[in-house]
PDB file of C-alpha atoms in Angstrom:
ATOM      1  CA  MET A   1      33.651  27.621   8.293  1.00  0.00           C
ATOM      2  CA  ALA A   2      30.011  27.544   7.199  1.00  0.00           C
ATOM      3  CA  THR A   3      30.502  23.963   6.063  1.00  0.00           C
ATOM      4  CA  ASP A   4      31.104  22.886   9.674  1.00  0.00           C
ATOM      5  CA  LEU A   5      27.577  23.986  10.592  1.00  0.00           C
ATOM      6  CA  ALA A   6      25.882  22.150   7.732  1.00  0.00           C
ATOM      7  CA  PRO A   7      23.755  19.241   8.909  1.00  0.00           C
ATOM      8  CA  THR A   8      25.183  15.853   8.131  1.00  0.00           C
ATOM      9  CA  PRO A   9      23.117  12.706   7.936  1.00  0.00           C
ATOM     10  CA  SER A  10      23.556  10.504  10.956  1.00  0.00           C
ATOM     11  CA  ALA A  11      25.583   7.373  10.434  1.00  0.00           C
ATOM     12  CA  SER A  12      22.769   5.201  11.776  1.00  0.00           C
ATOM     13  CA  ARG A  13      20.180   6.645   9.364  1.00  0.00           C
ATOM     14  CA  THR A  14      22.304   6.037   6.277  1.00  0.00           C
ATOM     15  CA  ARG A  15      22.993   2.422   7.248  1.00  0.00           C
ATOM     16  CA  LEU A  16      19.407   1.412   8.037  1.00  0.00           C
ATOM     17  CA  TRP A  17      18.102   0.902   4.530  1.00  0.00           C
ATOM     18  CA  PRO A  18      20.157  -2.276   3.885  1.00  0.00           C
ATOM     19  CA  ILE A  19      18.892  -3.784   7.143  1.00  0.00           C
ATOM     20  CA  ARG A  20      15.311  -2.887   6.294  1.00  0.00           C
ATOM     21  CA  LEU A  21      15.654  -4.081   2.716  1.00  0.00           C
ATOM     22  CA  ALA A  22      16.988  -7.374   4.047  1.00  0.00           C
ATOM     23  CA  GLY A  23      13.956  -7.554   6.344  1.00  0.00           C
ATOM     24  CA  VAL A  24      11.586  -7.069   3.408  1.00  0.00           C
ATOM     25  CA  ALA A  25      13.499  -9.657   1.361  1.00  0.00           C
ATOM     26  CA  GLY A  26      13.467 -12.037   4.323  1.00  0.00           C
ATOM     27  CA  ALA A  27       9.711 -11.607   4.711  1.00  0.00           C
ATOM     28  CA  VAL A  28       9.179 -12.431   1.033  1.00  0.00           C
ATOM     29  CA  LEU A  29      11.502 -15.440   1.290  1.00  0.00           C
ATOM     30  CA  ALA A  30       9.697 -16.629   4.427  1.00  0.00           C
ATOM     31  CA  ALA A  31       6.383 -16.413   2.576  1.00  0.00           C
ATOM     32  CA  LEU A  32       7.805 -18.301  -0.417  1.00  0.00           C
ATOM     33  CA  LEU A  33       9.337 -20.979   1.778  1.00  0.00           C
ATOM     34  CA  THR A  34       6.035 -21.386   3.613  1.00  0.00           C
ATOM     35  CA  TRP A  35       4.164 -21.578   0.295  1.00  0.00           C
ATOM     36  CA  VAL A  36       6.619 -24.220  -0.977  1.00  0.00           C
ATOM     37  CA  LEU A  37       6.084 -26.283   2.178  1.00  0.00           C
ATOM     38  CA  ILE A  38       2.304 -26.004   1.794  1.00  0.00           C
ATOM     39  CA  GLU A  39       1.874 -26.500  -1.968  1.00  0.00           C
ATOM     40  CA  PRO A  40       4.613 -28.635  -3.555  1.00  0.00           C
ATOM     41  CA  VAL A  41       5.902 -30.436  -0.451  1.00  0.00           C
ATOM     42  CA  ALA A  42       2.628 -31.115   1.412  1.00  0.00           C
ATOM     43  CA  GLY A  43       0.646 -31.306  -1.822  1.00  0.00           C
ATOM     44  CA  HIS A  44      -2.095 -28.905  -0.691  1.00  0.00           C
ATOM     45  CA  ASP A  45      -3.487 -26.590  -3.375  1.00  0.00           C
ATOM     46  CA  LEU A  46      -3.802 -23.253  -1.599  1.00  0.00           C
ATOM     47  CA  TYR A  47      -6.763 -21.007  -2.381  1.00  0.00           C
ATOM     48  CA  ALA A  48      -7.756 -17.579  -1.094  1.00  0.00           C
ATOM     49  CA  PRO A  49     -11.237 -17.592   0.449  1.00  0.00           C
ATOM     50  CA  ALA A  50     -14.263 -16.692  -1.633  1.00  0.00           C
ATOM     51  CA  LEU A  51     -15.781 -13.386  -0.595  1.00  0.00           C
ATOM     52  CA  GLY A  52     -19.373 -12.769  -1.583  1.00  0.00           C
ATOM     53  CA  SER A  53     -20.169 -14.348  -4.927  1.00  0.00           C
ATOM     54  CA  ASP A  54     -16.537 -14.645  -6.035  1.00  0.00           C
ATOM     55  CA  ALA A  55     -14.959 -18.057  -6.405  1.00  0.00           C
ATOM     56  CA  PRO A  56     -11.884 -19.029  -4.363  1.00  0.00           C
ATOM     57  CA  GLN A  57      -8.675 -17.993  -6.142  1.00  0.00           C
ATOM     58  CA  ASP A  58      -5.592 -20.154  -6.495  1.00  0.00           C
ATOM     59  CA  ILE A  59      -2.523 -18.768  -4.723  1.00  0.00           C
ATOM     60  CA  GLY A  60       0.682 -19.283  -6.691  1.00  0.00           C
ATOM     61  CA  THR A  61       4.221 -17.983  -6.417  1.00  0.00           C
ATOM     62  CA  VAL A  62       3.427 -14.617  -8.046  1.00  0.00           C
ATOM     63  CA  GLU A  63       0.526 -13.957  -5.670  1.00  0.00           C
ATOM     64  CA  THR A  64       2.629 -15.041  -2.694  1.00  0.00           C
ATOM     65  CA  ILE A  65       5.474 -12.691  -3.656  1.00  0.00           C
ATOM     66  CA  ALA A  66       3.139  -9.750  -4.353  1.00  0.00           C
ATOM     67  CA  VAL A  67       1.133 -10.154  -1.161  1.00  0.00           C
ATOM     68  CA  ALA A  68       4.322 -10.400   0.900  1.00  0.00           C
ATOM     69  CA  LEU A  69       6.298  -7.674  -0.905  1.00  0.00           C
ATOM     70  CA  LEU A  70       3.776  -4.849  -1.253  1.00  0.00           C
ATOM     71  CA  PRO A  71       2.593  -4.720   2.383  1.00  0.00           C
ATOM     72  CA  SER A  72       6.201  -5.112   3.578  1.00  0.00           C
ATOM     73  CA  LEU A  73       7.286  -2.098   1.539  1.00  0.00           C
ATOM     74  CA  ALA A  74       4.231  -0.170   2.765  1.00  0.00           C
ATOM     75  CA  GLY A  75       5.170  -1.014   6.361  1.00  0.00           C
ATOM     76  CA  TRP A  76       8.716   0.207   5.797  1.00  0.00           C
ATOM     77  CA  GLY A  77       7.332   3.434   4.321  1.00  0.00           C
ATOM     78  CA  LEU A  78       4.954   3.923   7.235  1.00  0.00           C
ATOM     79  CA  LEU A  79       7.797   3.458   9.713  1.00  0.00           C
ATOM     80  CA  ALA A  80       9.944   6.003   7.841  1.00  0.00           C
ATOM     81  CA  VAL A  81       7.113   8.556   7.949  1.00  0.00           C
ATOM     82  CA  LEU A  82       6.506   7.928  11.648  1.00  0.00           C
ATOM     83  CA  GLU A  83      10.216   8.311  12.394  1.00  0.00           C
ATOM     84  CA  ARG A  84      10.071  11.792  10.895  1.00  0.00           C
ATOM     85  CA  LEU A  85       6.772  12.828  12.508  1.00  0.00           C
ATOM     86  CA  VAL A  86       7.061  11.235  15.957  1.00  0.00           C
ATOM     87  CA  PRO A  87      10.650  10.015  16.294  1.00  0.00           C
ATOM     88  CA  ARG A  88      10.467   8.969  19.956  1.00  0.00           C
ATOM     89  CA  ARG A  89       7.298   6.903  19.547  1.00  0.00           C
ATOM     90  CA  ALA A  90       7.694   5.633  15.968  1.00  0.00           C
ATOM     91  CA  THR A  91       8.658   2.087  16.952  1.00  0.00           C
ATOM     92  CA  LEU A  92       5.792   1.719  19.409  1.00  0.00           C
ATOM     93  CA  ILE A  93       3.193   3.159  17.020  1.00  0.00           C
ATOM     94  CA  TRP A  94       4.456   1.152  14.047  1.00  0.00           C
ATOM     95  CA  THR A  95       4.633  -2.129  15.950  1.00  0.00           C
ATOM     96  CA  ALA A  96       1.101  -1.658  17.293  1.00  0.00           C
ATOM     97  CA  ALA A  97      -0.162  -0.746  13.798  1.00  0.00           C
ATOM     98  CA  ALA A  98       1.622  -3.731  12.238  1.00  0.00           C
ATOM     99  CA  LEU A  99       0.159  -6.163  14.764  1.00  0.00           C
ATOM    100  CA  VAL A 100      -3.351  -4.724  14.363  1.00  0.00           C
ATOM    101  CA  LEU A 101      -3.006  -4.933  10.587  1.00  0.00           C
ATOM    102  CA  LEU A 102      -1.816  -8.525  10.905  1.00  0.00           C
ATOM    103  CA  LEU A 103      -4.911  -9.410  12.916  1.00  0.00           C
ATOM    104  CA  VAL A 104      -7.231  -7.549  10.545  1.00  0.00           C
ATOM    105  CA  THR A 105      -5.804  -9.182   7.414  1.00  0.00           C
ATOM    106  CA  MET A 106      -6.009 -12.690   8.809  1.00  0.00           C
ATOM    107  CA  PRO A 107      -8.454 -14.751   6.776  1.00  0.00           C
ATOM    108  CA  TRP A 108     -11.292 -14.720   9.331  1.00  0.00           C
ATOM    109  CA  GLY A 109     -14.173 -14.722   6.869  1.00  0.00           C
ATOM    110  CA  GLY A 110     -15.085 -16.007   3.478  1.00  0.00           C
ATOM    111  CA  THR A 111     -15.713 -19.461   2.148  1.00  0.00           C
ATOM    112  CA  PHE A 112     -12.621 -21.624   2.026  1.00  0.00           C
ATOM    113  CA  ARG A 113     -12.238 -24.289  -0.615  1.00  0.00           C
ATOM    114  CA  THR A 114     -10.820 -26.846   1.835  1.00  0.00           C
ATOM    115  CA  GLU A 115     -10.315 -27.072   5.580  1.00  0.00           C
ATOM    116  CA  GLY A 116      -6.554 -26.678   5.151  1.00  0.00           C
ATOM    117  CA  ASP A 117      -6.761 -23.287   3.447  1.00  0.00           C
ATOM    118  CA  HIS A 118      -7.479 -21.270   6.593  1.00  0.00           C
ATOM    119  CA  PRO A 119      -4.545 -22.529   8.711  1.00  0.00           C
ATOM    120  CA  SER A 120      -2.252 -22.364   5.678  1.00  0.00           C
ATOM    121  CA  LEU A 121      -3.103 -18.711   5.013  1.00  0.00           C
ATOM    122  CA  VAL A 122      -2.668 -17.878   8.695  1.00  0.00           C
ATOM    123  CA  LEU A 123       0.745 -19.542   8.554  1.00  0.00           C
ATOM    124  CA  LEU A 124       1.684 -17.445   5.497  1.00  0.00           C
ATOM    125  CA  HIS A 125       0.664 -14.211   7.273  1.00  0.00           C
ATOM    126  CA  LEU A 126       2.585 -15.168  10.401  1.00  0.00           C
ATOM    127  CA  ALA A 127       5.704 -16.086   8.396  1.00  0.00           C
ATOM    128  CA  VAL A 128       5.846 -12.601   6.877  1.00  0.00           C
ATOM    129  CA  ALA A 129       5.146 -10.862  10.194  1.00  0.00           C
ATOM    130  CA  ALA A 130       7.641 -13.015  12.113  1.00  0.00           C
ATOM    131  CA  VAL A 131      10.460 -11.714   9.930  1.00  0.00           C
ATOM    132  CA  LEU A 132       9.367  -8.170   9.116  1.00  0.00           C
ATOM    133  CA  VAL A 133       8.050  -6.844  12.445  1.00  0.00           C
ATOM    134  CA  PRO A 134      11.186  -7.644  14.507  1.00  0.00           C
ATOM    135  CA  VAL A 135      13.596  -6.365  11.827  1.00  0.00           C
ATOM    136  CA  LEU A 136      11.817  -3.044  11.346  1.00  0.00           C
ATOM    137  CA  ALA A 137      11.242  -2.566  15.080  1.00  0.00           C
ATOM    138  CA  TRP A 138      14.899  -3.369  15.845  1.00  0.00           C
ATOM    139  CA  SER A 139      16.200  -1.058  13.132  1.00  0.00           C
ATOM    140  CA  SER A 140      13.985   1.752  14.404  1.00  0.00           C
ATOM    141  CA  ALA A 141      15.247   1.244  17.959  1.00  0.00           C
ATOM    142  CA  ARG A 142      18.848   1.397  16.665  1.00  0.00           C
ATOM    143  CA  ARG A 143      18.121   4.757  15.082  1.00  0.00           C
ATOM    144  CA  ARG A 144      17.423   6.451  18.412  1.00  0.00           C
ATOM    145  CA  PRO A 145      20.410   7.767  20.346  1.00  0.00           C
ATOM    146  CA  PHE A 146      21.394   5.771  23.404  1.00  0.00           C
ATOM    147  CA  GLY A 147      19.371   6.607  26.480  1.00  0.00           C
ATOM    148  CA  THR A 148      16.302   8.118  24.763  1.00  0.00           C
ATOM    149  CA  PRO A 149      12.916   6.507  25.398  1.00  0.00           C
TER     150      PRO A 149
END
């Protein structure tokens, strides 16, 4: 009967990765859709701001995907680590960290090529956050047993 005492993975933990993967994919798609609305549809060539002596850099589909995908995967990883280290407070800590990171990575400084670059980049950041933060926070809340804070 030793097999009865073996720990089994919780059903909620094994089913979270598809939800979180969909959140990451949704964040990337939101960024791409926003980029499409800005560049091809509105006809605005989007450039990242120049920092220091660097020239502004053109933002294309590859850059949009990479800058949406990599931080989204890093956020998922951070949430997974927090859920192991501080399971009862992981959602709160992760959401606060994600919102602070969103504010910090907003294009506040640098020299923009045109006046439309700053609001367009803010819109791209918000599109990713609007999809990813709620999905990861919701999936983390689902992981906790009913009635726990």
